[in-house]
Short mmCIF file of C-alpha atoms in Angstrom, two decimals:
data_model
loop_
_atom_site.label_atom_id
_atom_site.label_comp_id
_atom_site.label_asym_id
_atom_site.label_seq_id
_atom_site.Cartn_x
_atom_site.Cartn_y
_atom_site.Cartn_z
CA MET S 1 195.98 205.36 315.77
CA ALA S 2 192.39 206.22 316.61
CA GLU S 3 193.35 209.82 316.73
CA VAL S 4 194.83 209.47 313.31
CA ASP S 5 191.62 207.84 312.14
CA GLU S 6 189.56 210.61 313.61
CA LEU S 7 191.80 213.13 311.98
CA SER S 8 192.01 211.40 308.65
CA LYS S 9 188.38 210.51 308.05
CA PRO S 10 186.50 213.73 308.50
CA MET S 11 189.41 215.74 307.21
CA PHE S 12 187.48 218.04 305.03
CA ALA S 13 184.44 218.00 307.27
CA GLY S 14 186.50 219.79 309.92
CA LEU S 15 187.04 222.67 307.67
CA SER S 16 183.41 223.67 307.93
CA ASP S 17 184.00 224.25 311.67
CA VAL S 18 186.77 226.63 310.98
CA SER S 19 185.47 230.13 311.36
CA ILE S 20 186.97 232.82 309.26
CA SER S 21 186.98 236.21 310.79
CA GLY S 22 185.98 238.03 307.70
CA ASP S 23 185.03 237.20 304.23
CA ILE S 24 188.04 236.58 302.13
CA PRO S 25 187.31 238.16 298.89
CA VAL S 26 187.99 235.91 295.95
CA GLU S 27 189.08 237.76 292.94
CA GLY S 28 189.39 236.54 289.44
CA GLU S 29 187.53 236.04 286.23
CA ILE S 30 185.57 233.16 285.03
CA ASN S 31 185.04 232.79 281.34
CA VAL S 32 181.88 230.91 280.61
CA PRO S 33 181.94 229.93 276.97
CA VAL S 34 178.63 231.01 275.63
CA GLY S 35 177.95 229.73 272.18
CA THR S 36 181.69 229.52 271.08
CA PRO S 37 181.68 232.29 268.47
CA SER S 38 184.93 231.11 266.73
CA HIS S 39 183.32 227.87 265.76
CA ASP S 40 180.45 229.77 264.36
CA ASP S 41 182.82 231.66 262.05
CA GLU S 42 184.29 228.44 260.65
CA TYR S 43 180.94 226.92 260.02
CA SER S 44 179.69 230.11 258.51
CA THR S 45 182.43 230.09 255.85
CA LEU S 46 180.87 226.89 254.65
CA ASP S 47 177.61 228.62 254.30
CA GLU S 48 178.88 231.68 252.53
CA PRO S 49 178.47 231.84 248.79
CA VAL S 50 181.28 230.41 246.68
CA LYS S 51 181.93 233.79 245.18
CA ASP S 52 183.04 235.09 248.60
CA THR S 53 185.44 232.23 249.20
CA ILE S 54 187.00 232.56 245.79
CA LEU S 55 187.25 236.33 246.07
CA ARG S 56 188.91 236.08 249.48
CA ASP S 57 191.57 233.75 248.16
CA LEU S 58 192.03 235.84 245.07
CA LYS S 59 192.48 238.94 247.16
CA ALA S 60 195.15 237.18 249.21
CA VAL S 61 196.95 236.11 246.04
CA GLY S 62 196.64 239.59 244.60
CA LYS S 63 198.01 241.17 247.74
CA LYS S 64 201.08 238.95 247.50
CA PHE S 65 201.55 239.92 243.88
CA VAL S 66 201.64 243.54 245.00
CA HIS S 67 204.23 242.65 247.59
CA VAL S 68 206.43 241.12 244.95
CA MET S 69 206.07 244.16 242.72
CA TYR S 70 207.27 246.44 245.54
CA PRO S 71 209.51 244.21 247.61
CA LYS S 72 209.70 245.54 251.13
CA LYS S 73 210.71 243.55 254.10
CA SER S 74 207.26 242.67 255.18
CA SER S 75 206.34 239.36 256.68
CA THR S 76 202.92 238.98 255.08
CA LEU S 77 204.27 236.88 252.28
CA LEU S 78 205.95 234.61 254.70
CA ARG S 79 203.22 234.32 257.29
CA ASP S 80 200.25 233.49 255.15
CA TRP S 81 201.91 231.42 252.49
CA ASP S 82 199.87 229.85 249.75
CA LEU S 83 200.84 228.01 246.64
CA TRP S 84 198.01 229.20 244.35
CA GLY S 85 200.01 232.10 243.03
CA PRO S 86 203.07 229.99 242.14
CA LEU S 87 200.91 227.40 240.47
CA LEU S 88 199.14 230.03 238.39
CA LEU S 89 202.42 231.64 237.37
CA CYS S 90 204.09 228.35 236.62
CA VAL S 91 201.25 227.08 234.44
CA THR S 92 201.08 230.41 232.59
CA LEU S 93 204.80 230.43 231.96
CA ALA S 94 204.90 226.76 230.90
CA LEU S 95 201.99 227.28 228.56
CA MET S 96 203.63 230.26 226.91
CA LEU S 97 207.07 228.63 226.73
CA GLN S 98 206.20 225.34 225.26
CA GLY S 99 207.74 224.85 221.90
CA GLY S 100 205.53 223.76 219.09
CA SER S 101 205.86 220.01 218.68
CA VAL S 102 205.09 220.58 215.04
CA ASP S 103 208.76 220.52 214.12
CA SER S 104 209.64 217.01 215.15
CA LYS S 105 212.97 217.31 213.42
CA GLU S 106 215.20 218.04 216.41
CA ASP S 107 214.47 218.98 219.92
CA GLY S 108 212.60 222.18 219.97
CA GLY S 109 211.77 224.34 222.89
CA PRO S 110 210.95 222.98 226.26
CA GLN S 111 207.76 221.07 226.63
CA PHE S 112 205.16 221.99 229.21
CA ALA S 113 206.26 219.24 231.57
CA GLU S 114 209.91 220.22 231.31
CA VAL S 115 209.22 223.78 232.35
CA PHE S 116 206.95 222.66 235.13
CA VAL S 117 209.54 220.20 236.46
CA ILE S 118 212.36 222.72 236.25
CA ILE S 119 210.47 225.35 238.18
CA TRP S 120 209.14 223.12 240.94
CA PHE S 121 212.18 220.86 241.23
CA GLY S 122 214.44 223.90 241.20
CA SER S 123 212.38 225.55 243.93
CA VAL S 124 212.51 222.46 246.07
CA ILE S 125 216.29 222.13 245.65
CA ILE S 126 216.83 225.77 246.57
CA THR S 127 214.59 225.42 249.59
CA LEU S 128 216.43 222.34 250.78
CA ASN S 129 219.72 224.16 250.24
CA SER S 130 218.67 227.10 252.34
CA LYS S 131 217.33 224.87 255.08
CA LEU S 132 220.48 222.79 255.13
CA LEU S 133 222.53 225.96 255.49
CA GLY S 134 220.64 226.70 258.61
CA GLY S 135 217.80 228.90 257.46
CA THR S 136 214.87 229.61 259.72
CA ILE S 137 212.31 229.79 256.94
CA SER S 138 209.96 226.88 256.59
CA PHE S 139 209.71 224.65 253.49
CA PHE S 140 206.44 225.91 252.10
CA GLN S 141 207.15 229.52 252.93
CA SER S 142 210.24 229.31 250.81
CA LEU S 143 208.40 227.60 247.98
CA CYS S 144 205.77 230.37 248.22
CA VAL S 145 208.36 233.14 247.96
CA LEU S 146 210.25 231.57 245.10
CA GLY S 147 207.07 230.92 243.21
CA TYR S 148 205.65 234.38 243.63
CA CYS S 149 208.95 235.97 242.58
CA ILE S 150 208.62 234.34 239.17
CA MET S 151 206.02 236.95 238.39
CA PRO S 152 208.37 239.52 236.86
CA LEU S 153 209.64 236.80 234.52
CA THR S 154 206.13 235.89 233.49
CA VAL S 155 205.48 239.52 232.69
CA ALA S 156 208.69 239.56 230.65
CA MET S 157 207.51 236.44 228.79
CA VAL S 158 204.26 238.18 227.83
CA VAL S 159 206.22 241.20 226.66
CA CYS S 160 208.61 239.03 224.67
CA ARG S 161 205.79 237.31 222.88
CA LEU S 162 204.30 240.63 221.97
CA VAL S 163 207.63 241.86 220.74
CA LEU S 164 208.10 238.72 218.72
CA LEU S 165 204.81 239.36 217.03
CA GLY S 166 206.44 242.36 215.50
CA GLY S 167 209.37 240.47 214.06
CA SER S 168 212.41 238.55 215.21
CA GLY S 169 215.32 240.61 214.07
CA MET S 170 218.17 242.20 215.89
CA VAL S 171 216.16 245.07 217.34
CA SER S 172 213.59 242.77 218.88
CA PHE S 173 216.41 240.66 220.33
CA ILE S 174 217.94 243.68 221.97
CA VAL S 175 214.61 244.74 223.39
CA ARG S 176 213.92 241.20 224.65
CA LEU S 177 217.36 241.02 226.15
CA ILE S 178 216.85 244.24 228.08
CA VAL S 179 213.40 243.21 229.29
CA VAL S 180 214.49 239.75 230.38
CA THR S 181 217.58 241.05 232.14
CA ALA S 182 215.60 243.66 234.02
CA SER S 183 212.91 241.21 235.11
CA PHE S 184 215.41 238.52 236.10
CA SER S 185 217.32 240.99 238.32
CA TRP S 186 214.01 242.18 239.76
CA SER S 187 213.02 238.57 240.59
CA THR S 188 216.35 237.86 242.22
CA PHE S 189 216.23 241.07 244.20
CA ALA S 190 212.65 240.49 245.34
CA SER S 191 213.23 236.94 246.51
CA THR S 192 216.51 237.90 248.19
CA ALA S 193 214.68 240.55 250.19
CA PHE S 194 212.50 237.88 251.67
CA LEU S 195 214.86 234.93 251.89
CA ALA S 196 218.15 236.52 252.92
CA ASP S 197 216.79 237.66 256.26
CA SER S 198 216.23 234.16 257.47
CA GLN S 199 219.95 233.25 257.07
CA PRO S 200 222.88 233.92 259.32
CA SER S 201 224.89 236.76 257.89
CA ASN S 202 227.96 234.79 256.97
CA ARG S 203 226.03 232.56 254.60
CA LYS S 204 223.81 234.99 252.78
CA ALA S 205 225.76 234.76 249.53
CA LEU S 206 225.65 230.98 249.66
CA VAL S 207 221.85 231.14 249.70
CA VAL S 208 221.46 233.90 247.18
CA TYR S 209 223.61 232.29 244.51
CA PRO S 210 221.31 229.30 243.78
CA VAL S 211 218.35 231.69 243.58
CA PHE S 212 220.34 233.72 241.04
CA LEU S 213 221.14 230.60 239.02
CA PHE S 214 217.50 229.51 239.11
CA TYR S 215 216.13 232.75 237.78
CA PHE S 216 218.97 233.02 235.29
CA VAL S 217 218.01 229.65 233.80
CA ILE S 218 214.35 230.65 233.60
CA GLY S 219 215.36 233.97 232.04
CA TRP S 220 217.48 232.15 229.55
CA MET S 221 214.56 229.91 228.61
CA ILE S 222 212.41 233.00 228.07
CA LEU S 223 215.05 234.82 226.05
CA THR S 224 215.73 231.90 223.74
CA PHE S 225 212.10 231.27 223.03
CA SER S 226 211.45 231.29 219.38
CA PRO S 227 207.98 230.94 218.00
CA SER S 228 207.39 227.94 215.83
CA ALA S 229 206.08 230.02 212.99
CA MET I 1 228.81 209.01 285.77
CA ALA I 2 228.07 209.34 289.51
CA ALA I 3 225.66 212.12 288.74
CA ASN I 4 224.10 209.82 286.20
CA SER I 5 223.35 207.11 288.72
CA ASP I 6 222.04 209.63 291.23
CA PHE I 7 219.74 210.88 288.61
CA LEU I 8 218.47 207.42 287.93
CA LEU I 9 217.94 206.77 291.68
CA THR I 10 216.08 210.00 292.24
CA PHE I 11 213.65 209.49 289.40
CA GLN I 12 213.17 205.77 289.68
CA GLU I 13 209.44 206.04 290.27
CA PHE I 14 209.00 207.94 287.07
CA ASP I 15 210.72 205.29 285.09
CA SER I 16 208.08 205.04 282.42
CA SER I 17 207.88 208.76 281.81
CA GLU I 18 211.66 209.07 281.73
CA SER I 19 212.01 206.51 279.00
CA HIS I 20 209.03 208.16 277.32
CA LEU I 21 210.91 211.48 277.36
CA GLY I 22 214.07 209.83 276.11
CA GLY I 23 212.20 208.22 273.31
CA ASN I 24 210.86 211.56 272.11
CA GLY I 25 214.14 212.26 270.39
CA ASP I 26 214.83 215.49 272.28
CA ALA I 27 218.45 216.31 271.82
CA THR I 28 219.26 217.25 275.36
CA THR I 29 217.78 214.18 277.02
CA ILE I 30 219.52 211.88 274.60
CA SER I 31 222.84 213.47 275.44
CA ILE I 32 222.42 212.58 279.07
CA GLU I 33 221.54 208.89 278.62
CA ASP I 34 223.27 207.88 275.48
CA THR I 35 227.03 207.63 275.70
CA GLY I 36 227.49 207.73 271.98
CA ALA I 37 225.57 210.96 271.74
CA GLY I 38 228.05 212.89 273.85
CA SER I 39 229.35 214.09 270.54
CA HIS I 40 226.28 216.26 270.15
CA LYS I 41 228.16 218.83 272.18
CA PRO I 42 231.06 219.12 269.80
CA GLN I 43 228.55 219.48 266.99
CA LYS I 44 227.28 222.63 268.59
CA GLN I 45 230.76 223.80 269.50
CA ARG I 46 231.87 223.33 265.97
CA ARG I 47 229.98 226.31 264.82
CA SER I 48 232.16 228.66 266.82
CA ALA I 49 235.53 226.91 266.68
CA PRO I 50 235.72 224.87 263.54
CA VAL I 51 238.45 222.34 263.95
CA THR I 52 240.17 222.09 267.28
CA SER I 53 237.33 221.44 269.65
CA PHE I 54 235.99 218.73 267.38
CA GLU I 55 239.30 216.94 267.26
CA GLU I 56 239.75 217.11 271.03
CA ASP I 57 236.36 215.75 271.83
CA ASN I 58 236.45 212.87 269.37
CA ASP I 59 240.02 211.69 269.94
CA PRO I 60 239.64 208.07 268.85
CA LEU I 61 237.76 209.07 265.73
CA ALA I 62 239.40 212.24 264.54
CA ASN I 63 242.78 210.89 263.68
CA ASP I 64 241.65 207.84 261.88
CA ASP I 65 239.59 208.43 258.77
CA LYS I 66 239.18 204.72 258.30
CA THR I 67 237.15 204.21 261.47
CA GLU I 68 234.98 207.14 260.39
CA LEU I 69 234.38 205.50 257.12
CA LEU I 70 233.79 202.09 258.58
CA SER I 71 231.46 203.39 261.31
CA GLY I 72 229.55 205.14 258.59
CA GLN I 73 228.86 208.33 260.50
CA LYS I 74 230.80 210.67 262.63
CA ARG I 75 228.01 211.53 265.00
CA SER I 76 224.99 209.79 266.28
CA ALA I 77 222.40 211.56 264.18
CA PRO I 78 220.81 208.78 262.09
CA PHE I 79 221.04 209.19 258.39
CA TRP I 80 217.35 209.60 257.84
CA THR I 81 217.13 212.78 259.86
CA PHE I 82 217.70 216.23 258.49
CA GLU I 83 220.46 217.05 260.98
CA TYR I 84 222.66 214.34 259.56
CA TYR I 85 222.89 216.19 256.25
CA GLN I 86 223.09 219.60 257.83
CA ARG I 87 226.60 219.02 258.95
CA PHE I 88 227.74 218.73 255.39
CA PHE I 89 226.71 222.31 254.79
CA ASP I 90 228.58 223.77 257.68
CA VAL I 91 230.53 226.25 255.62
CA GLU I 92 230.57 230.01 255.32
CA THR I 93 230.79 232.24 252.30
CA HIS I 94 234.46 233.04 252.70
CA GLN I 95 235.32 229.37 253.15
CA VAL I 96 233.64 228.42 249.90
CA ARG I 97 235.38 231.32 248.15
CA GLU I 98 238.78 230.28 249.50
CA ARG I 99 238.22 226.71 248.41
CA ILE I 100 237.28 227.70 244.89
CA LEU I 101 240.31 230.01 244.61
CA GLY I 102 242.49 227.23 246.02
CA SER I 103 241.33 224.91 243.32
CA LEU I 104 241.96 227.46 240.57
CA LEU I 105 245.58 228.00 241.59
CA PRO I 106 247.18 224.74 242.62
CA TRP I 107 250.65 224.85 244.06
CA PRO I 108 253.00 221.90 244.38
CA GLY I 109 253.57 222.27 248.09
CA LYS I 110 249.98 222.74 249.07
CA ASN I 111 247.60 219.86 249.42
CA PHE I 112 244.11 221.03 248.69
CA VAL I 113 242.47 218.74 251.24
CA HIS I 114 244.82 219.55 254.07
CA LEU I 115 244.92 223.23 253.43
CA TYR I 116 241.34 224.07 252.64
CA ILE I 117 239.04 221.21 253.56
CA ARG I 118 240.67 220.40 256.88
CA ASN I 119 238.18 217.86 258.21
CA ASN I 120 235.21 219.92 257.18
CA PRO I 121 234.16 218.59 253.83
CA ASP I 122 231.02 220.19 252.49
CA LEU I 123 228.56 219.15 249.88
CA TYR I 124 227.52 222.69 248.97
CA GLY I 125 230.53 223.39 246.74
CA PRO I 126 230.50 220.14 244.70
CA PHE I 127 226.78 220.23 244.21
CA TRP I 128 226.40 223.85 243.09
CA ILE I 129 229.59 223.88 241.03
CA CYS I 130 228.30 220.86 239.16
CA ALA I 131 224.92 222.50 238.69
CA THR I 132 226.50 225.72 237.41
CA LEU I 133 228.77 223.78 235.04
CA VAL I 134 225.81 221.86 233.63
CA PHE I 135 223.86 224.95 232.83
CA VAL I 136 226.87 226.87 231.58
CA ILE I 137 227.77 224.05 229.22
CA ALA I 138 224.22 223.87 227.89
CA ILE I 139 223.88 227.63 227.49
CA CYS I 140 227.32 228.21 225.99
CA GLY I 141 226.87 225.29 223.61
CA ASN I 142 223.66 226.90 222.50
CA ILE I 143 225.26 230.30 222.05
CA SER I 144 228.18 228.94 220.09
CA ASP I 145 225.77 226.99 217.93
CA PHE I 146 223.93 230.20 217.23
CA LEU I 147 227.07 232.18 216.51
CA VAL I 148 228.39 229.62 214.11
CA HIS I 149 225.18 229.55 212.18
CA LEU I 150 224.77 233.30 212.25
CA GLY I 151 225.17 233.93 208.55
CA GLN I 152 222.90 231.24 207.27
CA PRO I 153 219.27 232.08 206.61
CA GLN I 154 218.06 228.50 206.45
CA TYR I 155 219.12 227.80 210.00
CA LYS I 156 216.30 227.74 212.49
CA TYR I 157 217.35 228.41 216.03
CA VAL I 158 216.28 225.74 218.49
CA PRO I 159 217.13 225.92 222.17
CA GLU I 160 218.05 222.33 222.81
CA PHE I 161 216.92 221.36 226.22
CA ARG I 162 217.61 217.69 225.86
CA LYS I 163 221.28 218.59 226.13
CA VAL I 164 220.78 219.91 229.63
CA THR I 165 219.80 216.48 230.89
CA ILE I 166 222.69 214.81 229.10
CA ALA I 167 225.12 217.32 230.48
CA ALA I 168 223.69 216.90 233.95
CA THR I 169 224.00 213.09 233.79
CA ALA I 170 227.59 213.26 232.53
CA ILE I 171 228.88 215.84 234.99
CA TYR I 172 227.08 214.53 238.07
CA SER I 173 228.13 210.96 237.44
CA TYR I 174 231.70 212.08 236.93
CA ALA I 175 231.77 214.16 240.05
CA TRP I 176 230.13 211.56 242.30
CA LEU I 177 230.72 208.12 240.84
CA VAL I 178 234.43 208.51 240.06
CA PRO I 179 235.24 209.53 243.65
CA LEU I 180 233.22 206.56 244.80
CA ALA I 181 235.24 204.20 242.65
CA LEU I 182 238.47 205.84 243.61
CA TRP I 183 237.59 205.72 247.28
CA GLY I 184 236.84 202.03 247.02
CA LEU I 185 240.10 201.45 245.23
CA LEU I 186 242.11 203.35 247.78
CA VAL I 187 240.43 201.55 250.69
CA TRP I 188 241.36 198.30 249.09
CA ARG I 189 244.95 199.40 248.59
CA ASN I 190 244.98 200.65 252.17
CA SER I 191 244.19 197.22 253.43
CA LYS I 192 247.25 195.87 251.62
CA VAL I 193 249.77 198.70 251.96
CA MET I 194 249.63 201.09 254.87
CA ASN I 195 249.50 204.58 253.44
CA THR I 196 250.36 207.64 255.46
CA VAL I 197 247.53 209.71 254.14
CA SER I 198 244.01 208.59 253.55
CA TYR I 199 240.97 210.55 252.57
CA SER I 200 237.35 210.06 253.41
CA PHE I 201 234.81 209.67 250.65
CA LEU I 202 233.40 213.19 251.26
CA GLU I 203 236.80 214.75 251.01
CA MET I 204 237.31 213.12 247.64
CA VAL I 205 233.92 214.33 246.44
CA CYS I 206 234.97 217.78 247.64
CA VAL I 207 238.22 217.68 245.70
CA TYR I 208 236.57 216.50 242.50
CA GLY I 209 233.76 219.03 242.87
CA TYR I 210 235.99 221.99 243.47
CA SER I 211 238.43 220.93 240.76
CA LEU I 212 235.59 221.26 238.22
CA ALA I 213 235.30 224.94 239.07
CA VAL I 214 238.03 225.93 236.69
CA TYR I 215 235.96 224.59 233.78
CA ILE I 216 233.31 227.27 234.20
CA PRO I 217 235.37 230.13 232.79
CA ALA I 218 236.90 227.76 230.23
CA VAL I 219 233.46 226.79 228.92
CA VAL I 220 232.50 230.43 228.69
CA LEU I 221 235.59 230.96 226.52
CA TRP I 222 234.47 228.16 224.25
CA ILE I 223 231.74 230.37 222.91
CA ILE I 224 234.30 232.07 220.68
CA PRO I 225 234.14 230.02 217.50
CA HIS I 226 237.88 230.18 217.07
CA GLU I 227 239.60 226.80 217.29
CA ALA I 228 242.89 228.14 218.71
CA VAL I 229 241.14 229.85 221.62
CA ARG I 230 239.17 226.71 222.42
CA TRP I 231 242.26 224.48 222.42
CA PHE I 232 244.21 226.94 224.52
CA SER I 233 241.47 227.26 227.12
CA ILE I 234 240.83 223.54 227.30
CA VAL I 235 244.57 222.81 227.76
CA VAL I 236 244.89 225.40 230.46
CA ALA I 237 241.80 224.19 232.32
CA LEU I 238 242.94 220.58 232.09
CA CYS I 239 246.37 221.44 233.49
CA LEU I 240 244.95 223.39 236.42
CA SER I 241 242.24 220.96 237.49
CA GLY I 242 244.32 217.91 236.65
CA SER I 243 247.16 219.18 238.78
CA VAL I 244 244.82 219.78 241.68
CA LEU I 245 243.76 216.15 241.48
CA VAL I 246 247.22 214.79 240.99
CA LEU I 247 248.71 216.85 243.81
CA THR I 248 245.89 215.77 246.12
CA PHE I 249 246.03 212.10 245.42
CA TRP I 250 249.82 211.73 245.14
CA PRO I 251 250.40 211.51 248.89
CA ALA I 252 247.70 208.96 249.19
CA VAL I 253 249.20 206.48 246.73
CA ARG I 254 252.91 207.11 246.70
CA ASP I 255 253.65 204.44 249.29
CA ASP I 256 252.25 201.76 247.05
CA ARG I 257 253.99 199.71 244.43
CA PRO I 258 255.16 201.81 241.46
CA ARG I 259 253.01 200.09 238.91
CA VAL I 260 249.85 200.55 240.97
CA VAL I 261 250.77 204.22 241.54
CA ILE I 262 251.22 204.87 237.88
CA ALA I 263 248.01 202.99 237.04
CA ILE I 264 245.92 205.01 239.51
CA MET I 265 247.40 208.33 238.51
CA THR I 266 246.91 207.76 234.79
CA ALA I 267 243.37 206.62 235.41
CA ILE I 268 242.59 209.84 237.26
CA VAL I 269 244.13 212.01 234.59
CA ALA I 270 242.64 210.02 231.69
CA LEU I 271 239.11 210.24 233.07
CA HIS I 272 239.54 213.97 233.54
CA ILE I 273 240.74 214.42 229.98
CA LEU I 274 237.89 212.28 228.74
CA LEU I 275 235.36 214.50 230.52
CA ALA I 276 236.80 217.72 229.14
CA PHE I 277 237.11 216.56 225.56
CA GLY I 278 233.82 214.69 225.63
CA CYS I 279 231.98 217.81 226.68
CA LYS I 280 233.73 219.88 224.10
CA ALA I 281 233.06 217.39 221.34
CA TYR I 282 229.42 216.80 222.18
CA PHE I 283 228.19 220.25 223.00
CA PHE I 284 230.40 222.35 220.84
CA SER I 285 230.69 220.10 217.83
CA THR I 286 229.10 222.54 215.53
CA LEU I 287 232.20 223.53 213.63
CA GLU I 288 232.61 220.19 211.93
CA ALA I 289 228.91 219.40 211.75
CA VAL I 290 228.19 222.61 209.89
CA VAL I 291 230.77 221.92 207.19
CA GLU I 292 228.88 219.42 205.08
CA PRO I 293 225.67 221.41 204.45
CA SER I 294 227.50 224.61 203.83
CA HIS I 295 230.31 223.09 201.80
CA ASN I 296 228.81 224.24 198.54
CA GLY I 297 227.55 227.51 200.03
CA THR I 298 229.08 230.49 198.41
CA LYS I 299 228.17 232.92 201.16
CA SER I 300 230.95 235.20 202.02
CA SER I 301 230.49 235.09 205.77
CA PRO I 302 233.74 234.72 207.68
CA THR I 303 232.54 231.60 209.52
CA THR I 304 232.27 229.52 206.37
CA GLY I 305 235.74 230.63 205.39
CA MET I 306 236.94 229.29 208.70
CA HIS I 307 235.05 226.09 208.06
CA ARG I 308 236.98 225.54 204.97
CA THR I 309 240.23 225.76 206.81
CA ASN I 310 238.98 223.30 209.38
CA THR I 311 237.98 220.61 206.95
CA MET I 312 241.02 218.54 207.08
CA SER I 313 239.33 215.43 205.76
#
C-alpha cells in the first residue's frame, strides 16, 4: 500500500526525472486572438453613416430584383433572403390596385388590406404546402422568393395603368391582357426556377400548381382593375 | 428486448444524460425507448413501399379504422408537430392525377376509396381543389356578369371581391363540415349496426374533396350566357360527382335499416344538389337580375332578346 502511496502521490513529479533522449519537436499552430477583428467589423457598422447602411441593403434588394428579371438557378436569392423587396412590391401593388371607395354603391375593387392579405396569406399557404410536401427550402426563403417574383406583375400593373390612361376600350383590353399574361407566366417561371429544385422530382407539379394559382389570381386582379373615373 | 435491458445496464451511470437525450425529441432515440414509437420505422418505409409494409407493421391498427379514429392518431407524432401533418401530404403527382380522374369517371363496380385512396388519404387534393373551385367560381361569375352586361353603356364593371370570401366560406364548409357530420353519423350507426365497411374521417374528406373536382370544368362552362348550356353542364356535373359519393357511401350504410339508408343517401345527394344550385344561383344570377332594368331598353343586343325569353314571370 505504501508503494502505491509513493507511486500515487508524486505521480507527476516523477515525470521530471524521466530523461528524454532528444528533444521531441512539438508541431502545431497556436492562434492568439489579437484584437478580434470580426467584432470590430460589427461595431463599425454601427458607426458608419446611415447612408452606407441603407445603400448596402438597397443594393442587396436591387441585386435580387435583377435575379428575378433573369431567372437562373443561382442560390443568392435563397441564401441571403430578405423581406424588404416583397414588402415594397406588395405595398406598391396594393396601393395601385385599391379601388376608389368613392363608389359606395356596390363592392368595388379590392381594398388595400385585401390585396395585402391575399398576397401574404397566399405566400404563407404556398410555403406551408411546399414544406408539407417535403421541400428542403426554409420558410422565409420561400416567402422571399414568392415575394420577389411578384415584380413582373407589379411592372404589368404600372403598364396597365398607363394604358388605361389612354382609354378603356377593346384595344386597351387586348394590350392589357397580353401584358398581364406575359408577366404572370414570367412570375410563375421565375419562382418555379427557384422553388422546384428543393422538391423531390415526383412532386414538382404538386408544388408548382399552387404557385400558378397564386399568380393567376393576382394577375386576374390586375387585369380587372378599372379606374374609378 | 434483451438488447434493450443490456443497453440500460451498460449505461446506468449515465442515467441523467440518457434521459436528457431522450427528452430532446430526437427521432432515433425515441424509437429505442418508446414502444409506441416503433411505428416511426414504417413511416420511413412508407415512402418507398406505400401500402404493404405499413399494414404489416401496424397489424392491430391497420385493419380496424375505428381504433385509428378512437386513438386519434396513427403514429406517435403529437399533433402539434409539423411531422404529424406531413403524413397527410404523402402523395405524388401521378397519384393525385389518378385520383382526380377517378373522381371524374365513376364506375359502379369501383369504390373510389378502396381503389384510389387505399389507406393513404391526403389533404393536398381536397384543399387545393376547393381553393381552385373558389377562385374559378368567383372569376367565372365575374366574367359571365361582364358578358351579360356587354351591350349596355350604363353598366360599370366592378370586380366583386366580396364574393370570393363568400364562395370560400360556402365551399370549404361544405367540403369539411359535411364529412365531419357524416362521419359522426356513421360512427353512431356503426355502434348500433355492425357495418362491413367503415371509413375514417380523412378518407371521407378526400372523397368529398375529389368529388368537387368535376365542378371546375362545369363552372367554366357556366360563363356561356346560354341557359341550356348551363343546365346541361350542371346536370352532368351533379350526376358524376353525386354518383361518386353515392357509390362510395353505399357499402358503408347498406347493412343498416332501410329507412336509415334512404335517409342518409338522400341527405348526401340533397346537400350536393343544394351546393351546386346555390353556387349557380348566387354567383351567376345575372340573367334574371338584369331583366328589370333593361326591360324597357330597346337596344338590339342579342342578350336582351334572350332576357325577354327568360322572363317567365
